[in-house]
mmCIF file of C-alpha atoms (C1' of nucleotides) in Angstrom:
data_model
loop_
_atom_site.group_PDB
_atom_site.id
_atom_site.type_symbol
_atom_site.label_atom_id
_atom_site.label_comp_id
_atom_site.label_asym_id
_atom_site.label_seq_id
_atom_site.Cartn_x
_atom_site.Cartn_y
_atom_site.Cartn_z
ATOM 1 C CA UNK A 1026 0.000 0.000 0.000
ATOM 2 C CA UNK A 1027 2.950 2.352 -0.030
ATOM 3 C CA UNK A 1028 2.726 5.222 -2.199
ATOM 4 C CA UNK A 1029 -1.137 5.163 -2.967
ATOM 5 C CA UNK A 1030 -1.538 6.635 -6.393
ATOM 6 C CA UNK A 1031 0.470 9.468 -5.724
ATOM 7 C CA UNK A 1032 3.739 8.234 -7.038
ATOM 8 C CA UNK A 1033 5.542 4.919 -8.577
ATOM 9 C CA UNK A 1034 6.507 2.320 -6.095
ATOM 10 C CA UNK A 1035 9.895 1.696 -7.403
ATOM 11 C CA UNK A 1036 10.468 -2.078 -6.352
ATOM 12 C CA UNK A 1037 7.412 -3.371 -8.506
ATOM 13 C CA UNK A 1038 7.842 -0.748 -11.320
ATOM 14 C CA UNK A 1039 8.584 -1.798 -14.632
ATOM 15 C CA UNK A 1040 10.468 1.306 -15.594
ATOM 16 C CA UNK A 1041 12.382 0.569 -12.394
ATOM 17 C CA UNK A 1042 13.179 -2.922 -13.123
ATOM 18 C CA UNK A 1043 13.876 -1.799 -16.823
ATOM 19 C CA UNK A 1044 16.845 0.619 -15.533
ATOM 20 C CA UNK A 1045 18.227 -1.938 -13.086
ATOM 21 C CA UNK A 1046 18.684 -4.556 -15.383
ATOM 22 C CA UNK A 1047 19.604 -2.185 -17.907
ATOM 23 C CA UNK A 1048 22.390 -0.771 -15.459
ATOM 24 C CA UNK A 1049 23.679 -4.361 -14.409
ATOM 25 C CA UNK A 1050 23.925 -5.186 -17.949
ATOM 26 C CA UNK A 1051 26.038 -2.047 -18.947
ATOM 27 C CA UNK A 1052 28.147 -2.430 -15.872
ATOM 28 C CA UNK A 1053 28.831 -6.420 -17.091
ATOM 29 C CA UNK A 1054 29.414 -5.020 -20.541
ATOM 30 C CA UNK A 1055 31.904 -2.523 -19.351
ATOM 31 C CA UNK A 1056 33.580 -4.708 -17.089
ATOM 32 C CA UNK A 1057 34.180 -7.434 -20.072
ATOM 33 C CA UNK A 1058 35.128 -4.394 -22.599
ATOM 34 C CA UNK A 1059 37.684 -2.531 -19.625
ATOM 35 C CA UNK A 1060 40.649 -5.185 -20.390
ATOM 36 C CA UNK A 1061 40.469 -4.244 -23.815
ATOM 37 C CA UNK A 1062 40.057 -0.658 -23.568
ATOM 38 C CA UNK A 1063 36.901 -0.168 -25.074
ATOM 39 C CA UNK A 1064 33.860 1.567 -24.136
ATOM 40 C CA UNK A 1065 30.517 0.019 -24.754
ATOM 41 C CA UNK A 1066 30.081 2.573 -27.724
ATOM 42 C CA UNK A 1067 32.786 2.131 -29.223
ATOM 43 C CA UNK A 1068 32.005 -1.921 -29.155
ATOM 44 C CA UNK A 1069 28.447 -1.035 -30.582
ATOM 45 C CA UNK A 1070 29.886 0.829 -33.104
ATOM 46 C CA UNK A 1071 32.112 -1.662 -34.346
ATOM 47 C CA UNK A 1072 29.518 -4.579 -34.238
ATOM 48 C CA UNK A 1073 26.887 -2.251 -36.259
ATOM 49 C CA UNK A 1074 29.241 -1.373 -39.256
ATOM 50 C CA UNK A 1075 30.380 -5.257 -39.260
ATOM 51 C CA UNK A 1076 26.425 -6.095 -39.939
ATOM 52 C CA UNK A 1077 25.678 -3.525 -42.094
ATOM 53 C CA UNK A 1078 28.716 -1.699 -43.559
ATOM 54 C CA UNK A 1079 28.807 1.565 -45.168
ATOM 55 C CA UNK A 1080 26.206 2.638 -42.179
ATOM 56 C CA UNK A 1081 26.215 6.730 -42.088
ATOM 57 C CA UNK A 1082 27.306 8.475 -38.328
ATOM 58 C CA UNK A 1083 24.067 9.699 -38.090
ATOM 59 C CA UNK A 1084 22.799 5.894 -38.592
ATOM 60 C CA UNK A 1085 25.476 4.468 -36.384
ATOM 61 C CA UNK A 1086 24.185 6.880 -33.513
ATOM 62 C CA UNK A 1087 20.892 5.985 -33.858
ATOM 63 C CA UNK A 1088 21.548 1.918 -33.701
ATOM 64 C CA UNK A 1089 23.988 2.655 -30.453
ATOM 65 C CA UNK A 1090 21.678 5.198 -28.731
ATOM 66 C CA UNK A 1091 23.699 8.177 -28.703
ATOM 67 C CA UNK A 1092 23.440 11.493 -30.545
ATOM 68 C CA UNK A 1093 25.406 12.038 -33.469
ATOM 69 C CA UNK A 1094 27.900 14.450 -32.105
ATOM 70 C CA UNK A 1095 28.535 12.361 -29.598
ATOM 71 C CA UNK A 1096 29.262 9.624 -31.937
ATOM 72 C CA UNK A 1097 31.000 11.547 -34.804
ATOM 73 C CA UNK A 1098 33.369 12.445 -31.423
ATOM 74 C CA UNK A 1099 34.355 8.583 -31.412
ATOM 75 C CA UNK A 1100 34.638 7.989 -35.698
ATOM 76 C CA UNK A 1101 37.339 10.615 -35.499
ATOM 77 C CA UNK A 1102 38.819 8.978 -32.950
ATOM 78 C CA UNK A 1103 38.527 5.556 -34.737
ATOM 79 C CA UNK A 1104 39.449 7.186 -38.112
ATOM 80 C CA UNK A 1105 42.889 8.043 -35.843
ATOM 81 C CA UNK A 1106 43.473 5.056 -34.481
ATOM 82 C CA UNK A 1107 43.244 2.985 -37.921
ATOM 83 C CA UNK A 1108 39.833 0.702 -36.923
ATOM 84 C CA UNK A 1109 37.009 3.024 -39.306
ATOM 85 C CA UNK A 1110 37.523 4.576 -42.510
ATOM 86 C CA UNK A 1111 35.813 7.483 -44.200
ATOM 87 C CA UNK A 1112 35.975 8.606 -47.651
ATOM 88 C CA UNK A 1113 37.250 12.219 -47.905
ATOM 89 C CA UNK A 1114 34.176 13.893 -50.000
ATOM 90 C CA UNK A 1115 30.340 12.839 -49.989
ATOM 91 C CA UNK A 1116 29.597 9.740 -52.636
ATOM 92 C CA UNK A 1117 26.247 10.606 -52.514
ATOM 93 C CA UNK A 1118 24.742 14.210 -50.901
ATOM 94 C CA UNK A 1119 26.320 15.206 -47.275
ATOM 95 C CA UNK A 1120 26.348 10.880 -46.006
ATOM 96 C CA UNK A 1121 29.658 9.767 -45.277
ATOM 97 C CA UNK A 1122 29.633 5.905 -45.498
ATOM 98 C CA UNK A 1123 31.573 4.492 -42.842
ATOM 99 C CA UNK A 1124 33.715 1.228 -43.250
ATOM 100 C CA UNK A 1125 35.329 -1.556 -40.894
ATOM 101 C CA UNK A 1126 39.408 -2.094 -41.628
ATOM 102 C CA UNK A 1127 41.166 -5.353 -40.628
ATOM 103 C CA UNK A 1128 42.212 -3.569 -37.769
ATOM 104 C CA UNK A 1129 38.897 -2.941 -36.475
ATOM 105 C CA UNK A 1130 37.749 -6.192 -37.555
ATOM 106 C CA UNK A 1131 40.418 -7.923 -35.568
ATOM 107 C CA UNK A 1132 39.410 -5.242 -32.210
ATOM 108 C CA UNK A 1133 35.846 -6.509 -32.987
ATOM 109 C CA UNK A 1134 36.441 -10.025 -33.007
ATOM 110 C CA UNK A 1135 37.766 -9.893 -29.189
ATOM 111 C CA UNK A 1136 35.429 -7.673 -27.734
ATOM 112 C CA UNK A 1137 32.339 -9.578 -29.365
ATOM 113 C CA UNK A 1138 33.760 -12.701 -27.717
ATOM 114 C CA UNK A 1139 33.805 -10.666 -24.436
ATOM 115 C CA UNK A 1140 30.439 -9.527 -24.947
ATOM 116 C CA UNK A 1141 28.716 -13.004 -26.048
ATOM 117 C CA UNK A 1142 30.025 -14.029 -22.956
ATOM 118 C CA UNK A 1143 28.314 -11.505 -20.840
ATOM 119 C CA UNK A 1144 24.925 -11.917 -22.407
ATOM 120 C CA UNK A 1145 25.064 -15.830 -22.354
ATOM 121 C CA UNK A 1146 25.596 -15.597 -18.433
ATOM 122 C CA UNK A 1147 22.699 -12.987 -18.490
ATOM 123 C CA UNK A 1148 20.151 -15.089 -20.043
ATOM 124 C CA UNK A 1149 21.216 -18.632 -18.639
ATOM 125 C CA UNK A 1150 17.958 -18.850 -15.986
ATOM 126 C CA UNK A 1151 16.085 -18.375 -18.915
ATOM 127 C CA UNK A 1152 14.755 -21.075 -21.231
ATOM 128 C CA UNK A 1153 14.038 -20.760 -24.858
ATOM 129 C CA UNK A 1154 10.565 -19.834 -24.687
ATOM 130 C CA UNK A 1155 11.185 -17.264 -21.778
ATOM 131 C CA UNK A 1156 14.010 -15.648 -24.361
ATOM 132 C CA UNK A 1157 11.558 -15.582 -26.596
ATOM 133 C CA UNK A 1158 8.710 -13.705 -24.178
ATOM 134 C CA UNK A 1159 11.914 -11.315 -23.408
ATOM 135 C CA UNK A 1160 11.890 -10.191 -26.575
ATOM 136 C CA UNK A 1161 8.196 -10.130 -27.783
ATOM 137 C CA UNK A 1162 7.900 -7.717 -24.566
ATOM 138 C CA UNK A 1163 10.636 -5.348 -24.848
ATOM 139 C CA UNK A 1164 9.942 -4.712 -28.784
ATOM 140 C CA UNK A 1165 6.063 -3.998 -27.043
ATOM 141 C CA UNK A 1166 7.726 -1.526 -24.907
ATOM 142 C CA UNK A 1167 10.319 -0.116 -27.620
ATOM 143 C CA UNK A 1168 6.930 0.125 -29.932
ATOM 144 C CA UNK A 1169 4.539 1.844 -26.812
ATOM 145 C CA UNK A 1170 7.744 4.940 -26.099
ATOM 146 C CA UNK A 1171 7.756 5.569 -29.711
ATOM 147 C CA UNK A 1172 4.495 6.784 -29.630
ATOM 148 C CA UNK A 1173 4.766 10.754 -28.665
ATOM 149 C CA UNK A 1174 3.401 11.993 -25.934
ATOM 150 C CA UNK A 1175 -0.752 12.572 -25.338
ATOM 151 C CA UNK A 1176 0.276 16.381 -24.334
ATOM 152 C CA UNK A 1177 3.164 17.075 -27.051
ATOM 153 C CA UNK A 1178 0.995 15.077 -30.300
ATOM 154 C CA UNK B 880 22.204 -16.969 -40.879
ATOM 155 C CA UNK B 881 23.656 -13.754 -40.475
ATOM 156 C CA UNK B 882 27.211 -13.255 -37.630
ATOM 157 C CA UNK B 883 27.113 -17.082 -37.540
ATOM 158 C CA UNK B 884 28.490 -17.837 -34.280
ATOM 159 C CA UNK B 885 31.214 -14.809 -34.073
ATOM 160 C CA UNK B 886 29.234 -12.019 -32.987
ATOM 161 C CA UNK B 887 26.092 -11.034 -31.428
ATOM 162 C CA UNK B 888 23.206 -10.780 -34.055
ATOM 163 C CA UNK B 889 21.584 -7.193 -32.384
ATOM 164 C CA UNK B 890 18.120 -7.487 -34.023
ATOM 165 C CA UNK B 891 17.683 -10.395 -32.000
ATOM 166 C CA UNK B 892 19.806 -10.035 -29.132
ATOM 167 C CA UNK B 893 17.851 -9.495 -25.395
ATOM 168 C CA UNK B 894 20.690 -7.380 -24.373
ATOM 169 C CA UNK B 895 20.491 -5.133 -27.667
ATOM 170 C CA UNK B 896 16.399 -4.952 -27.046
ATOM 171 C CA UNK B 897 17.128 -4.269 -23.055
ATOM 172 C CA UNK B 898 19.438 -1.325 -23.805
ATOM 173 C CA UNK B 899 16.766 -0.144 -26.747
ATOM 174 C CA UNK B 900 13.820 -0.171 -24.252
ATOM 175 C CA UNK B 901 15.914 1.551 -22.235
ATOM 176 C CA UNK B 902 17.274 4.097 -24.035
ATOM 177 C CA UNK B 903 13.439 4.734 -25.387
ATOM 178 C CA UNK B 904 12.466 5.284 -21.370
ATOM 179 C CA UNK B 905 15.156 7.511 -20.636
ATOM 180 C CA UNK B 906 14.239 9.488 -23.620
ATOM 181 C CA UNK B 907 10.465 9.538 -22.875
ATOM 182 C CA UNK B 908 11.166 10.657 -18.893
ATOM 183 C CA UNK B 909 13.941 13.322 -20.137
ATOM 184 C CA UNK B 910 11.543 14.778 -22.553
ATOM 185 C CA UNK B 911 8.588 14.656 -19.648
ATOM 186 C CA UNK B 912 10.906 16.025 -16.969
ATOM 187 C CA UNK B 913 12.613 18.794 -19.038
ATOM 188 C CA UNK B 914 9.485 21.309 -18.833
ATOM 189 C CA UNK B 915 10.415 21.148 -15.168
ATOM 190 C CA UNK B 916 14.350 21.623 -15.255
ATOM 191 C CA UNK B 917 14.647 17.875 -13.778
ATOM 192 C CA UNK B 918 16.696 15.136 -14.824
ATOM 193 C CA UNK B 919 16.150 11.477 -14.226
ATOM 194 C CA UNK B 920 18.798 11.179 -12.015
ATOM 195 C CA UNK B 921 17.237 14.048 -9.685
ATOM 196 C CA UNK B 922 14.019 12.673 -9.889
ATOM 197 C CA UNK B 923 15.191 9.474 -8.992
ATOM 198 C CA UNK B 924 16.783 10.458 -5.878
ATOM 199 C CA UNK B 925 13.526 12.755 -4.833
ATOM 200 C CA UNK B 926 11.317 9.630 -5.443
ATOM 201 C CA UNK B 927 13.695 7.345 -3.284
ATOM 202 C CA UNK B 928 13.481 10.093 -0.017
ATOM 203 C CA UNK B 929 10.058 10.063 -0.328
ATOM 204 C CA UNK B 930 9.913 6.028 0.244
ATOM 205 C CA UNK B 931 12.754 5.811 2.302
ATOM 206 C CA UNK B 932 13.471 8.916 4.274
ATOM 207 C CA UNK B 933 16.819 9.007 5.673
ATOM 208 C CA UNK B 934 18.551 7.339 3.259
ATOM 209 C CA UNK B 935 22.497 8.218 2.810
ATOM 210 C CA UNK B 936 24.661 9.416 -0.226
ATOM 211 C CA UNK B 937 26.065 6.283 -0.578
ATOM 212 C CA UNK B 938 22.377 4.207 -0.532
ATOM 213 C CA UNK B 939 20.618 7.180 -2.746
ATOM 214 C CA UNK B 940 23.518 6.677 -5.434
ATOM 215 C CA UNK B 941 23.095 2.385 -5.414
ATOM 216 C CA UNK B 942 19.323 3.047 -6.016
ATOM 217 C CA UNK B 943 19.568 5.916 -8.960
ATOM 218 C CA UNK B 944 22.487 3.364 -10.283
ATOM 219 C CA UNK B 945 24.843 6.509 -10.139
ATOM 220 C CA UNK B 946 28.293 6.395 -8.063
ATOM 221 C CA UNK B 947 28.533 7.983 -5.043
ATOM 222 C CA UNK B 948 30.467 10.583 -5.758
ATOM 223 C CA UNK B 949 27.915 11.762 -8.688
ATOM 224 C CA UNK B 950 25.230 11.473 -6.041
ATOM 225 C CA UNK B 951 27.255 13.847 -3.918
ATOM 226 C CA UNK B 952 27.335 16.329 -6.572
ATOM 227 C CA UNK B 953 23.741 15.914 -6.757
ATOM 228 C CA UNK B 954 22.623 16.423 -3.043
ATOM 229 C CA UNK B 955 24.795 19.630 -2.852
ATOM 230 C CA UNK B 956 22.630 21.164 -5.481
ATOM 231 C CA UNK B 957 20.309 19.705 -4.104
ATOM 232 C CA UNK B 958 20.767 21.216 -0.159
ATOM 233 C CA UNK B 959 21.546 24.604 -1.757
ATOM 234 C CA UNK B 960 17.856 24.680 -3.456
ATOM 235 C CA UNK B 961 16.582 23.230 -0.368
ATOM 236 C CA UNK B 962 14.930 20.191 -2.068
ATOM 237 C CA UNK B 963 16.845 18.253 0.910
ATOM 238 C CA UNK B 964 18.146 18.455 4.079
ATOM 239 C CA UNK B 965 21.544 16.857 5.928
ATOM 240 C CA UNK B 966 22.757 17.001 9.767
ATOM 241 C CA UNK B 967 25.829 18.851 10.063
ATOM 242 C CA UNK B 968 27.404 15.853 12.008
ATOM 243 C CA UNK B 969 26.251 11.948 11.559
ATOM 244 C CA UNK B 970 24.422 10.583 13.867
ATOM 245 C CA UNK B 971 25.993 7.093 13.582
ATOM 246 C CA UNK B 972 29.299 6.603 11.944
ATOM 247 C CA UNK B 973 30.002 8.646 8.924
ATOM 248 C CA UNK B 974 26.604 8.219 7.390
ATOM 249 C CA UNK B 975 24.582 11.269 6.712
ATOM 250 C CA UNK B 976 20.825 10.415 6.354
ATOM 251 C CA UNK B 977 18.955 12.767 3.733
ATOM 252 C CA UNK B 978 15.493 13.975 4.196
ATOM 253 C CA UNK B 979 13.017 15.707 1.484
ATOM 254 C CA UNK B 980 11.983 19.287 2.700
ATOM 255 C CA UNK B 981 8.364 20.808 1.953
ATOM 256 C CA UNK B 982 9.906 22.082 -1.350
ATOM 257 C CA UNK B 983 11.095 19.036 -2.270
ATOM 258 C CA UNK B 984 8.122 17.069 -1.901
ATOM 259 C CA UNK B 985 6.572 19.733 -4.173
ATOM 260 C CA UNK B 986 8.969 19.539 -6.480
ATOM 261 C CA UNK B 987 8.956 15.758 -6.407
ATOM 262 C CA UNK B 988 4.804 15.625 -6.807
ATOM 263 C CA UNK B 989 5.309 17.482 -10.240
ATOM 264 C CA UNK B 990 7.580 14.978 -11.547
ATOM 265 C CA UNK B 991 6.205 12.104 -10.276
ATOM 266 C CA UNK B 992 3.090 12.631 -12.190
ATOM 267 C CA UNK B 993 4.913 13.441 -15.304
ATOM 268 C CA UNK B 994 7.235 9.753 -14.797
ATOM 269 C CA UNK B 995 3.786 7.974 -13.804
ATOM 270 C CA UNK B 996 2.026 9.496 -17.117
ATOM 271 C CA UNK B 997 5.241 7.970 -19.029
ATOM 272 C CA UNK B 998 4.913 4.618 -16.949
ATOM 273 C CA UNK B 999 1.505 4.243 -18.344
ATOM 274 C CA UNK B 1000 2.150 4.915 -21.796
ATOM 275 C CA UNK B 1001 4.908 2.529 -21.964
ATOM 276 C CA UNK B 1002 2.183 -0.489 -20.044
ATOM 277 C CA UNK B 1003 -0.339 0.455 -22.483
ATOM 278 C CA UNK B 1004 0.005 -2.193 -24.425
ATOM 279 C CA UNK B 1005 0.351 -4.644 -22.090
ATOM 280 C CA UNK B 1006 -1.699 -6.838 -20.054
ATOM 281 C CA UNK B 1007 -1.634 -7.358 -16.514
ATOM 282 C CA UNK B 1008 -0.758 -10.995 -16.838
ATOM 283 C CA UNK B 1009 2.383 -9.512 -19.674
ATOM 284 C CA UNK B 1010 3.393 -7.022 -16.500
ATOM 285 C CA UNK B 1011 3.619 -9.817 -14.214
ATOM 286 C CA UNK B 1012 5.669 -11.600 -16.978
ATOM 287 C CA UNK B 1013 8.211 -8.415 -17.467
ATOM 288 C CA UNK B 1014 8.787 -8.047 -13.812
ATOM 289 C CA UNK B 1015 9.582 -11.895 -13.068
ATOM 290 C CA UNK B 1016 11.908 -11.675 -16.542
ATOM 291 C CA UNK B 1017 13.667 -8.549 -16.045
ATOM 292 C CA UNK B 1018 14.240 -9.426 -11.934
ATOM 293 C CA UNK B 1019 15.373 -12.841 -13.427
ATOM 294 C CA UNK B 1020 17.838 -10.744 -15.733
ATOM 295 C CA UNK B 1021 19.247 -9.072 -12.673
ATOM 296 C CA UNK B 1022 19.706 -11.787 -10.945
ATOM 297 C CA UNK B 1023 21.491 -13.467 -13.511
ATOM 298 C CA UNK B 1024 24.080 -10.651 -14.113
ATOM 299 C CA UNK B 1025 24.723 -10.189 -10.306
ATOM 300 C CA UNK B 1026 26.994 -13.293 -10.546
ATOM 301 C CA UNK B 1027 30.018 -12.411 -10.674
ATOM 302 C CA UNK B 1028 32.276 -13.440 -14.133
ATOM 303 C CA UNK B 1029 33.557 -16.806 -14.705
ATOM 304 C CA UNK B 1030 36.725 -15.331 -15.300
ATOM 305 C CA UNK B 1031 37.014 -12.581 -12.372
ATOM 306 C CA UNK B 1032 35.264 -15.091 -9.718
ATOM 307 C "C1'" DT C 1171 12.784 27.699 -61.308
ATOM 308 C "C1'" DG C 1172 12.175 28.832 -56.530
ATOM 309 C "C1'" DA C 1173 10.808 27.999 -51.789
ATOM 310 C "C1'" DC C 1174 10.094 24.906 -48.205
ATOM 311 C "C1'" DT C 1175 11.134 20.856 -45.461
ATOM 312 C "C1'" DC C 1176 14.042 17.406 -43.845
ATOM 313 C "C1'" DA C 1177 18.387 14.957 -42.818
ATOM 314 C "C1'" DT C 1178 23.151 15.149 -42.504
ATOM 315 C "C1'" DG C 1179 28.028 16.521 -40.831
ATOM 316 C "C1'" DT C 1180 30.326 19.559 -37.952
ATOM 317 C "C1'" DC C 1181 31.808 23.038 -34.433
ATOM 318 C "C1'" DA C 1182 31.551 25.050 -29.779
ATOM 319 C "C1'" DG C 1183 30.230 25.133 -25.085
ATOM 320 C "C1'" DA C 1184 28.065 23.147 -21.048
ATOM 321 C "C1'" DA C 1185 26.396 19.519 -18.184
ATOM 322 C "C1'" DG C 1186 26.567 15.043 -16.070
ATOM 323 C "C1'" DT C 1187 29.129 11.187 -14.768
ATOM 324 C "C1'" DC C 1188 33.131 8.624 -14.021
ATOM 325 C "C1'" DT C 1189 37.830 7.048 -12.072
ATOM 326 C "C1'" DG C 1190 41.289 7.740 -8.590
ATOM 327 C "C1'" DA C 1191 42.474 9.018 -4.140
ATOM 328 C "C1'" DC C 1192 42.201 10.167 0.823
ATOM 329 C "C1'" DA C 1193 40.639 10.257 5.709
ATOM 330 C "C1'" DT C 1194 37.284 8.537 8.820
ATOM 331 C "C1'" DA C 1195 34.262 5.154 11.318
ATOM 332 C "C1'" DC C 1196 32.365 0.511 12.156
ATOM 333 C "C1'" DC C 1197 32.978 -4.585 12.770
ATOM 334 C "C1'" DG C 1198 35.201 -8.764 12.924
ATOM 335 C "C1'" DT C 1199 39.112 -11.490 14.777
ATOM 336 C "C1'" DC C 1200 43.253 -12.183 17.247
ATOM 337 C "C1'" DG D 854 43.528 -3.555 23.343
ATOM 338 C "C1'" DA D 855 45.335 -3.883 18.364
ATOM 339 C "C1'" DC D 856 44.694 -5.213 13.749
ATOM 340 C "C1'" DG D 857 42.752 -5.806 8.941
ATOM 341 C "C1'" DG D 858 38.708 -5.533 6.086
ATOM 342 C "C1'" DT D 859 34.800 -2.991 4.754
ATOM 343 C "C1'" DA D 860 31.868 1.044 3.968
ATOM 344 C "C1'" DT D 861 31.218 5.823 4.028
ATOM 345 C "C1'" DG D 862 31.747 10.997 2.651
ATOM 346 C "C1'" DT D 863 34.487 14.003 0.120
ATOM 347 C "C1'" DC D 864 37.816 16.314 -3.078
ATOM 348 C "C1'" DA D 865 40.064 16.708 -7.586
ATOM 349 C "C1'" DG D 866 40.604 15.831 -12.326
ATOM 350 C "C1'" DA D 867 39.264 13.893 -16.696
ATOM 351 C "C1'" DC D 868 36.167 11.871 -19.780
ATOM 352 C "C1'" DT D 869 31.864 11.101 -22.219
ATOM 353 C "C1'" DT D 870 27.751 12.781 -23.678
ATOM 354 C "C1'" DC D 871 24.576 16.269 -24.295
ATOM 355 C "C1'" DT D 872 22.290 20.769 -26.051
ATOM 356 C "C1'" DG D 873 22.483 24.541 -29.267
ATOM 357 C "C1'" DA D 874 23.760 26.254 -33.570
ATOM 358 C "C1'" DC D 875 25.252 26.530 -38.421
ATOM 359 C "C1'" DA D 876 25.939 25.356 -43.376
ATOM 360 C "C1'" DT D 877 25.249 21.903 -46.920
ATOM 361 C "C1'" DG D 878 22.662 18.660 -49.900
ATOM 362 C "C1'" DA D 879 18.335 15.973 -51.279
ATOM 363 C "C1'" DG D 880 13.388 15.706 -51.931
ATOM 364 C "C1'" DT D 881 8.760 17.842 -52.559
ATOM 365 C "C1'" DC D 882 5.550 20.903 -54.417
ATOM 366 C "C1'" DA D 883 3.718 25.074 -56.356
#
DNA sequence: TGACTCATGTCAGAAGTCTGACATACCGTC
DNA sequence: GACGGTATGTCAGACTTCTGACATGAGTCA
């Protein structure tokens, strides 16, 4: 009966539970990424251009949940350190198409083993068809935030 | 058949979808506690006085998922607005307990409806059986990722 | 053709959070 | 009583990300 109507009663909220196991995962992820010296971004990126190279900064922001400044901060520094190339003018309008090099394949390969590792151990209470109901109910979630707002739309 | 074996196919990964829900909540509570000159984290804290009065730096930060010392930073602001209030000398130990003032319970009861409006929208879709079924999943999650690493333990 | 809208890349500044470090206080054991 | 381990509050510095702003290029429509 705590908090009658007034607010949200944190240990049985969703949104609650959604940050918490949204925090433990990002501190697993960092903790598996540290030894390598990679941040979970940078990891993100990598694994996004190695599925669908040639992905834009602005697209590679949106699939790792950052803004695009904030991610055309880490292509420079990947353009720098050899792991992300960029052609020098536009192929097509202002898009930039950004590419994996061996380098950054090979930096991928290690943290994606790192990473597998940490969301095997995170779903291993889980059987198949819970896995399953994970997923069918976060896309609901993803789908029900898109929506705007009843007082901005 | 796509990342066969090597990486971490994010379409259908639970971690990608868990950090995409996410990301979509923190976006939906930063846009509905902007208007207000809140962020989540000093909502958070507010809503964690209000059900546990007397909570310290150190307890406020594990329940925001913040550090300490980003809490700290926090509560000064906070103290100097007068949102919340800490003894001069601890009572026990070195532990400071915090307690919400009048102003910050105002403050609070404006946010706390905006958070619960965005706590609705995202449950819309979902029945009460499906809420029962996120809670157990994502607490199951938590769990799971608690355990320390194979490799560190 | 021209105007309007939208998306993109980029720069600059500010805000929030983090890591590292230190001193202090409790609790267990010896 | 003395010790080591643990947890706390705090300071300092650095990093990451964000908001705000601007110019450029594509698409749409009159």
């Amino acid at each position: 009966m705590s908090q009658a109507g007034s607010g949200i009663d944190l240990p049985t909220s969703v949104g609650y539970l959604l940050k918490q196991a949204s925090s433990a995962l990002r501190t697993a992820m960092d903790e598996a990424l540290r030894p390598l010296g990679m941040t979970i971004t940078h990891y993100s990126c990598l694994e996004l251009l190695a599925q669908r190279p040639g992905l834009s900064n602005s697209e590679l922001a949106r699939g790792a949940f950052v803004t695009r400044q904030s991610m055309n901060v880490l292509l420079q520094a990947l353009e720098r350190a050899g792991e992300v190339t960029r052609p020098d003018v536009a192929p097509s309008g202002r898009v930039l198409p950004v590419t994996l090099t061996d380098r950054g394949r090979r930096t991928l390969a290690q943290a994606s083993a790192a990473v597998r590792a940490v969301e095997l151990r995170m779903l291993a209470g889980l059987s198949d068809r819970e896995q399953q109901e994970a997923r069918r109910i976060l896309a609901g979630l993803v789908d029900a935030l898109a929506a705007p707002a009843p007082t901005t739309g």
